[in-house]
Short mmCIF file of C-alpha atoms in Angstrom, two decimals:
data_model
loop_
_atom_site.label_atom_id
_atom_site.label_comp_id
_atom_site.label_asym_id
_atom_site.label_seq_id
_atom_site.Cartn_x
_atom_site.Cartn_y
_atom_site.Cartn_z
CA MET I 1 54.65 -148.10 28.91
CA LYS I 2 51.07 -148.79 29.81
CA GLU I 3 51.78 -147.69 33.37
CA ASP I 4 53.38 -144.48 32.13
CA PHE I 5 50.32 -143.72 30.06
CA GLU I 6 48.02 -144.23 33.07
CA ILE I 7 50.23 -142.01 35.24
CA GLN I 8 50.09 -139.28 32.58
CA ASN I 9 46.29 -139.60 32.37
CA ASN I 10 45.93 -139.34 36.13
CA SER I 11 48.24 -136.35 36.24
CA PHE I 12 46.29 -134.66 33.45
CA ALA I 13 42.96 -135.38 35.23
CA LYS I 14 44.25 -133.89 38.47
CA ARG I 15 45.50 -130.78 36.69
CA HIS I 16 42.19 -130.48 34.88
CA ASN I 17 40.23 -130.84 38.11
CA ASN I 18 42.42 -128.26 39.88
CA TRP I 19 42.01 -125.85 36.99
CA LEU I 20 38.24 -126.39 37.01
CA LYS I 21 38.07 -125.80 40.76
CA LYS I 22 40.09 -122.61 40.41
CA LEU I 23 37.85 -121.46 37.59
CA ILE I 24 34.73 -122.10 39.64
CA ILE I 25 36.21 -120.36 42.68
CA SER I 26 37.28 -117.40 40.54
CA ALA I 27 33.80 -117.19 39.05
CA LEU I 28 32.22 -117.26 42.50
CA VAL I 29 34.60 -114.55 43.71
CA LEU I 30 33.74 -112.42 40.69
CA VAL I 31 30.02 -112.91 41.31
CA ILE I 32 30.42 -111.95 44.99
CA LEU I 33 32.54 -108.91 44.11
CA ALA I 34 30.06 -107.84 41.43
CA GLY I 35 27.18 -108.20 43.89
CA ALA I 36 29.07 -106.24 46.50
CA GLY I 37 29.92 -103.58 43.94
CA ILE I 38 26.32 -103.24 42.87
CA GLY I 39 25.23 -103.07 46.51
CA ILE I 40 27.82 -100.40 47.27
CA PHE I 41 26.82 -98.44 44.17
CA PHE I 42 23.12 -98.42 44.98
CA GLY I 43 23.86 -97.83 48.65
CA PHE I 44 25.94 -94.80 47.73
CA GLN I 45 23.21 -93.58 45.39
CA LYS I 46 20.67 -93.92 48.19
CA PHE I 47 23.01 -92.15 50.60
CA GLN I 48 23.49 -89.33 48.13
CA SER I 49 19.74 -88.98 47.55
CA ASN I 50 19.01 -88.89 51.30
CA ARG I 51 21.93 -86.69 52.26
CA ILE I 52 20.89 -83.15 53.22
CA THR I 53 22.91 -80.49 51.46
CA ILE I 54 22.40 -76.87 50.53
CA LYS I 55 21.86 -78.13 46.99
CA SER I 56 19.03 -80.44 48.12
CA ILE I 57 17.44 -77.60 50.12
CA LYS I 58 17.58 -75.31 47.09
CA LYS I 59 16.04 -78.05 44.96
CA ALA I 60 13.12 -78.42 47.40
CA TRP I 61 12.71 -74.63 47.36
CA SER I 62 12.61 -74.54 43.56
CA GLU I 63 9.79 -77.10 43.73
CA TYR I 64 7.85 -74.95 46.25
CA ASP I 65 8.03 -77.81 48.74
CA TYR I 66 8.18 -75.59 51.83
CA GLN I 67 7.61 -78.48 54.23
CA LYS I 68 10.66 -80.30 52.84
CA VAL I 69 12.72 -77.09 52.93
CA TYR I 70 11.67 -76.65 56.56
CA GLU I 71 12.57 -80.22 57.54
CA GLN I 72 15.89 -80.35 55.68
CA SER I 73 16.97 -76.90 56.85
CA PHE I 74 16.07 -77.75 60.44
CA SER I 75 18.25 -80.90 60.29
CA TYR I 76 21.13 -79.06 58.61
CA LEU I 77 21.09 -76.30 61.23
CA GLN I 78 21.58 -78.81 64.04
CA ASN I 79 25.23 -79.07 62.97
CA ALA I 80 25.67 -75.64 61.42
CA PRO I 81 23.33 -73.28 63.32
CA TYR I 82 24.74 -70.07 61.81
CA ASN I 83 24.91 -71.01 58.16
CA ASN I 84 23.38 -67.91 56.61
CA THR I 85 22.08 -69.55 53.45
CA VAL I 86 20.27 -72.33 55.30
CA LEU I 87 18.99 -69.93 57.98
CA THR I 88 17.45 -67.84 55.22
CA TYR I 89 15.75 -70.79 53.53
CA TYR I 90 14.54 -72.04 56.91
CA ALA I 91 13.11 -68.62 57.83
CA TYR I 92 11.34 -68.27 54.49
CA ALA I 93 9.90 -71.78 54.69
CA CYS I 94 8.59 -71.06 58.21
CA PHE I 95 6.97 -67.85 56.96
CA PHE I 96 5.14 -69.51 54.07
CA LEU I 97 4.09 -72.45 56.23
CA SER I 98 2.61 -70.00 58.74
CA GLN I 99 0.44 -68.54 55.99
CA ALA I 100 -0.97 -71.99 55.25
CA GLN I 101 -2.08 -72.72 58.82
CA SER I 102 -5.72 -72.67 59.84
CA GLU I 103 -4.85 -72.82 63.55
CA THR I 104 -3.59 -69.57 65.08
CA GLN I 105 -1.26 -71.35 67.51
CA MET I 106 0.57 -73.18 64.72
CA ALA I 107 0.80 -70.01 62.65
CA GLN I 108 2.29 -68.21 65.65
CA GLU I 109 4.90 -70.93 66.17
CA TYR I 110 6.03 -70.87 62.55
CA LEU I 111 6.15 -67.06 62.56
CA ASP I 112 8.24 -67.03 65.74
CA GLU I 113 10.72 -69.46 64.17
CA SER I 114 10.82 -67.34 61.04
CA ILE I 115 11.42 -64.12 62.97
CA ASN I 116 14.16 -65.62 65.14
CA SER I 117 15.97 -67.07 62.14
CA LEU I 118 15.69 -63.85 60.13
CA ARG I 119 17.08 -61.80 62.99
CA ILE I 120 20.10 -64.14 63.23
CA ALA I 121 20.57 -64.23 59.44
CA ILE I 122 20.60 -60.43 59.25
CA TYR I 123 23.82 -60.21 61.31
CA SER I 124 25.90 -62.11 58.77
CA ALA I 125 23.97 -61.29 55.59
CA SER I 126 25.70 -59.95 52.53
CA LYS I 127 25.02 -56.38 51.51
CA ASN I 128 22.92 -57.56 48.58
CA LEU I 129 20.77 -59.92 50.65
CA LEU I 130 20.24 -57.64 53.65
CA PRO I 131 17.34 -55.53 52.21
CA GLN I 132 15.40 -58.67 51.28
CA LEU I 133 15.81 -60.08 54.79
CA GLN I 134 14.64 -56.78 56.28
CA TYR I 135 11.58 -56.87 54.03
CA MET I 136 10.72 -60.45 55.03
CA LEU I 137 11.20 -59.62 58.71
CA GLY I 138 8.86 -56.64 58.33
CA ARG I 139 6.24 -58.91 56.70
CA ALA I 140 6.65 -61.52 59.43
CA TYR I 141 6.08 -58.92 62.15
CA PHE I 142 3.08 -57.57 60.23
CA TYR I 143 1.35 -60.96 60.19
CA LYS I 144 2.35 -61.63 63.79
CA ASN I 145 0.63 -58.37 64.70
CA THR I 146 -2.61 -59.52 63.03
CA ILE I 147 -2.86 -62.75 65.08
CA SER I 148 -1.29 -61.71 68.37
CA THR I 149 -2.68 -60.01 71.45
CA HIS I 150 0.47 -57.86 71.54
CA TYR I 151 1.49 -55.11 69.16
CA TYR I 152 4.25 -55.77 66.63
CA ALA I 153 3.23 -53.09 64.11
CA ASP I 154 6.09 -50.84 65.22
CA LEU I 155 8.64 -53.56 64.41
CA SER I 156 6.95 -54.20 61.09
CA ILE I 157 7.31 -50.51 60.24
CA LYS I 158 10.95 -50.46 61.39
CA TYR I 159 12.12 -53.26 59.10
CA LEU I 160 9.92 -52.34 56.13
CA LEU I 161 11.35 -48.82 56.22
CA LEU I 162 14.88 -50.21 56.42
CA ALA I 163 14.20 -52.37 53.37
CA LYS I 164 12.78 -49.37 51.55
CA GLU I 165 15.75 -47.18 52.50
CA ASN I 166 18.05 -49.89 51.17
CA ASN I 167 16.22 -49.74 47.83
CA TYR I 168 14.42 -53.06 48.10
CA ASP I 169 11.76 -53.07 45.39
CA ALA I 170 8.53 -54.65 46.66
CA PRO I 171 5.23 -53.10 45.52
CA ASP I 172 3.35 -54.15 48.68
CA ILE I 173 5.60 -52.25 51.12
CA PRO I 174 3.44 -49.06 51.12
CA GLU I 175 0.27 -51.06 51.83
CA TYR I 176 1.91 -52.98 54.68
CA LEU I 177 3.16 -49.68 56.07
CA GLY I 178 -0.29 -48.09 55.77
CA LEU I 179 -1.95 -50.92 57.67
CA SER I 180 0.78 -50.94 60.32
CA TYR I 181 0.54 -47.18 60.87
CA ALA I 182 -3.23 -47.55 61.12
CA ALA I 183 -2.84 -50.24 63.79
CA LEU I 184 -0.75 -47.79 65.82
CA GLY I 185 -3.24 -44.96 65.35
CA MET I 186 -0.77 -42.95 63.23
CA THR I 187 -3.46 -41.64 60.91
CA MET I 188 -1.59 -39.19 58.71
CA GLU I 189 1.36 -41.55 58.21
CA SER I 190 -1.14 -44.25 57.28
CA ILE I 191 -2.86 -42.02 54.73
CA SER I 192 0.49 -41.11 53.18
CA ALA I 193 1.51 -44.76 52.86
CA PHE I 194 -1.86 -45.82 51.47
CA THR I 195 -1.79 -43.01 48.92
CA GLU I 196 1.61 -44.25 47.74
CA ALA I 197 0.19 -47.77 47.54
CA LEU I 198 -2.60 -46.52 45.27
CA LEU I 199 0.00 -45.51 42.69
CA VAL I 200 1.11 -49.14 42.51
CA ARG I 201 -2.23 -50.94 42.63
CA GLU I 202 -5.74 -49.69 43.20
CA SER I 203 -8.21 -51.96 44.98
CA ASP I 204 -11.52 -51.48 46.75
CA ALA I 205 -10.00 -52.71 50.02
CA LEU I 206 -7.23 -50.12 49.73
CA LEU I 207 -9.71 -47.34 48.94
CA LEU I 208 -11.73 -48.33 52.01
CA SER I 209 -8.62 -48.28 54.19
CA ILE I 210 -7.82 -44.75 53.04
CA ALA I 211 -11.42 -43.63 53.65
CA GLU I 212 -11.28 -45.06 57.18
CA GLN I 213 -8.12 -43.14 57.95
CA TYR I 214 -9.57 -39.88 56.63
CA PHE I 215 -12.64 -40.53 58.78
CA ASN I 216 -10.38 -41.00 61.83
CA ALA I 217 -8.74 -37.68 61.00
CA SER I 218 -12.24 -36.07 60.78
CA GLU I 219 -11.59 -35.22 57.14
CA TYR I 220 -15.03 -36.34 56.06
CA THR I 221 -15.10 -34.82 52.58
CA ALA I 222 -11.92 -36.67 51.59
CA ALA I 223 -13.30 -39.91 53.07
CA GLU I 224 -16.55 -39.47 51.12
CA GLN I 225 -14.74 -39.22 47.80
CA TYR I 226 -13.12 -42.62 48.28
CA LEU I 227 -16.36 -44.19 49.53
CA TYR I 228 -18.27 -42.95 46.49
CA ARG I 229 -15.67 -44.57 44.23
CA ILE I 230 -16.14 -47.87 46.04
CA ILE I 231 -19.93 -47.81 46.07
CA LYS I 232 -20.05 -46.95 42.37
CA ASN I 233 -17.82 -49.80 41.15
CA CYS I 234 -17.35 -52.41 43.88
CA GLU I 235 -18.86 -55.89 43.54
CA ASN I 236 -17.70 -57.22 46.90
CA ASP I 237 -20.65 -57.15 49.32
CA ASP I 238 -18.49 -57.10 52.45
CA ILE I 239 -16.57 -54.04 51.29
CA LEU I 240 -19.78 -52.38 50.12
CA ILE I 241 -21.41 -52.93 53.53
CA GLN I 242 -18.42 -51.45 55.35
CA SER I 243 -18.47 -48.48 52.97
CA HIS I 244 -22.19 -47.79 53.56
CA ILE I 245 -21.69 -48.01 57.33
CA LEU I 246 -18.75 -45.62 57.25
CA LEU I 247 -20.69 -43.21 55.06
CA GLY I 248 -23.64 -43.45 57.48
CA ASN I 249 -21.33 -42.52 60.36
CA ILE I 250 -20.04 -39.55 58.39
CA TYR I 251 -23.62 -38.32 57.91
CA ILE I 252 -24.33 -38.79 61.64
CA ASN I 253 -21.34 -36.60 62.49
CA ARG I 254 -22.71 -33.99 60.09
CA GLU I 255 -26.17 -34.33 61.64
CA GLU I 256 -27.59 -35.40 58.28
CA TYR I 257 -29.72 -38.11 59.87
CA ASP I 258 -31.97 -38.91 56.92
CA LEU I 259 -28.98 -39.61 54.72
CA ALA I 260 -27.41 -41.69 57.50
CA MET I 261 -30.61 -43.73 57.90
CA GLU I 262 -30.63 -44.37 54.15
CA GLU I 263 -27.07 -45.76 54.29
CA PHE I 264 -27.82 -48.10 57.19
CA ASN I 265 -30.97 -49.32 55.46
CA ASN I 266 -28.86 -50.02 52.36
CA VAL I 267 -26.73 -52.24 54.58
CA LEU I 268 -29.76 -54.11 55.94
CA LYS I 269 -30.95 -54.78 52.39
CA LYS I 270 -27.70 -56.64 51.80
CA ASN I 271 -27.42 -58.18 55.26
CA VAL I 272 -30.43 -58.18 57.60
CA ASN I 273 -28.17 -59.42 60.40
CA SER I 274 -25.76 -56.49 60.41
CA ALA I 275 -25.18 -55.53 64.04
CA ASP I 276 -23.30 -52.40 62.95
CA ALA I 277 -26.29 -51.16 60.94
CA HIS I 278 -28.67 -51.60 63.89
CA TYR I 279 -26.16 -49.88 66.15
CA GLY I 280 -25.94 -46.92 63.72
CA ILE I 281 -29.73 -46.61 63.51
CA GLY I 282 -29.80 -46.62 67.30
CA VAL I 283 -27.34 -43.72 67.35
CA ILE I 284 -29.59 -41.78 64.96
CA TYR I 285 -32.59 -42.27 67.28
CA GLU I 286 -30.44 -41.24 70.23
CA LYS I 287 -29.40 -38.04 68.47
CA GLN I 288 -33.07 -37.35 67.73
CA GLY I 289 -33.96 -37.84 71.40
CA ASN I 290 -35.82 -41.14 71.03
CA ILE I 291 -33.99 -43.31 73.60
CA VAL I 292 -36.66 -46.04 73.56
CA LYS I 293 -36.16 -46.74 69.88
CA ALA I 294 -32.41 -46.29 70.27
CA ARG I 295 -32.20 -48.96 72.99
CA ALA I 296 -34.34 -51.31 70.91
CA GLU I 297 -31.84 -51.04 68.05
CA TRP I 298 -28.86 -51.55 70.37
CA ARG I 299 -30.51 -54.62 71.88
CA GLN I 300 -30.98 -55.96 68.37
CA ALA I 301 -27.31 -55.29 67.66
CA LEU I 302 -26.31 -57.24 70.78
CA LYS I 303 -28.66 -60.06 69.86
CA LEU I 304 -26.82 -60.38 66.56
CA GLN I 305 -23.36 -59.79 68.05
CA VAL I 306 -23.19 -60.33 71.80
CA ASN I 307 -19.79 -58.63 72.17
CA HIS I 308 -20.53 -55.53 70.11
CA ALA I 309 -18.42 -53.09 72.14
CA ASP I 310 -20.17 -49.85 71.11
CA ALA I 311 -23.65 -51.26 71.69
CA LEU I 312 -22.62 -52.56 75.13
CA LYS I 313 -21.31 -49.14 76.04
CA LYS I 314 -24.49 -47.41 74.88
CA MET I 315 -26.71 -49.80 76.84
CA ALA I 316 -24.61 -49.24 79.95
CA ASN I 317 -24.84 -45.45 79.69
CA ASN I 318 -28.45 -45.01 78.58
#
């Protein structure tokens, strides 16, 4: 009986040990599985957060993070180069990044990318989106024209007019058109566009642009009216100086030399280093037959601005 009891004890101990081993193994397996599960969960979360989707691009756009929009859109387009939504976001990001550049070369590169992407996006754009893309393409060509040695003003006009014809509502379209027409020497079209822009927003810069175009059309009385409005109310010295110089040139063309001299002297009171003012005074002396004084003023203009085209021409011909 004693032997039976010992056998039972040994059997119970073995079963207990086996059960304990199984319990420990099960616990270890559960710990490993839990760790793996947590790792997979966080790995998936990280994958989701790093994955580039249209939703993530839109989120970056809503946060005005144009650099991130640019980078994510660029990566997305490597696998889906004609996705219209991403092309549009990419083009817009390129445009706004170009505006933030201090280096002309970088601005040019971003603008070129923007223009290329907009032109592709236009082909598959929905009817509702098309006018907006035309407007942005017109703006992109406008800014490209301002920093390029080639003319793109005609393309700016083309797409801005298309946007306007398709009823896209942007208050700056007339001003962009006015400046683009002016760049092409289309004076009357420029005046018409600028006049329309005035109905939206009046500014001293816009008034000056209109006055310049009337001057180019030899409509001096109309130009004067805008210049008087600027000189009476403007607080921007640069615009005031340009207005006095333009008014001085109007008086020269009317042979009112005393009034012209007064305008150029007004400029020199604000900026003693104005090459344009010295050039204008030189023209007055030339008109009065005093070439010696005229050349002295033109030399002064060139001393202040070595590449002053009009002064160089006068010195070469007199």
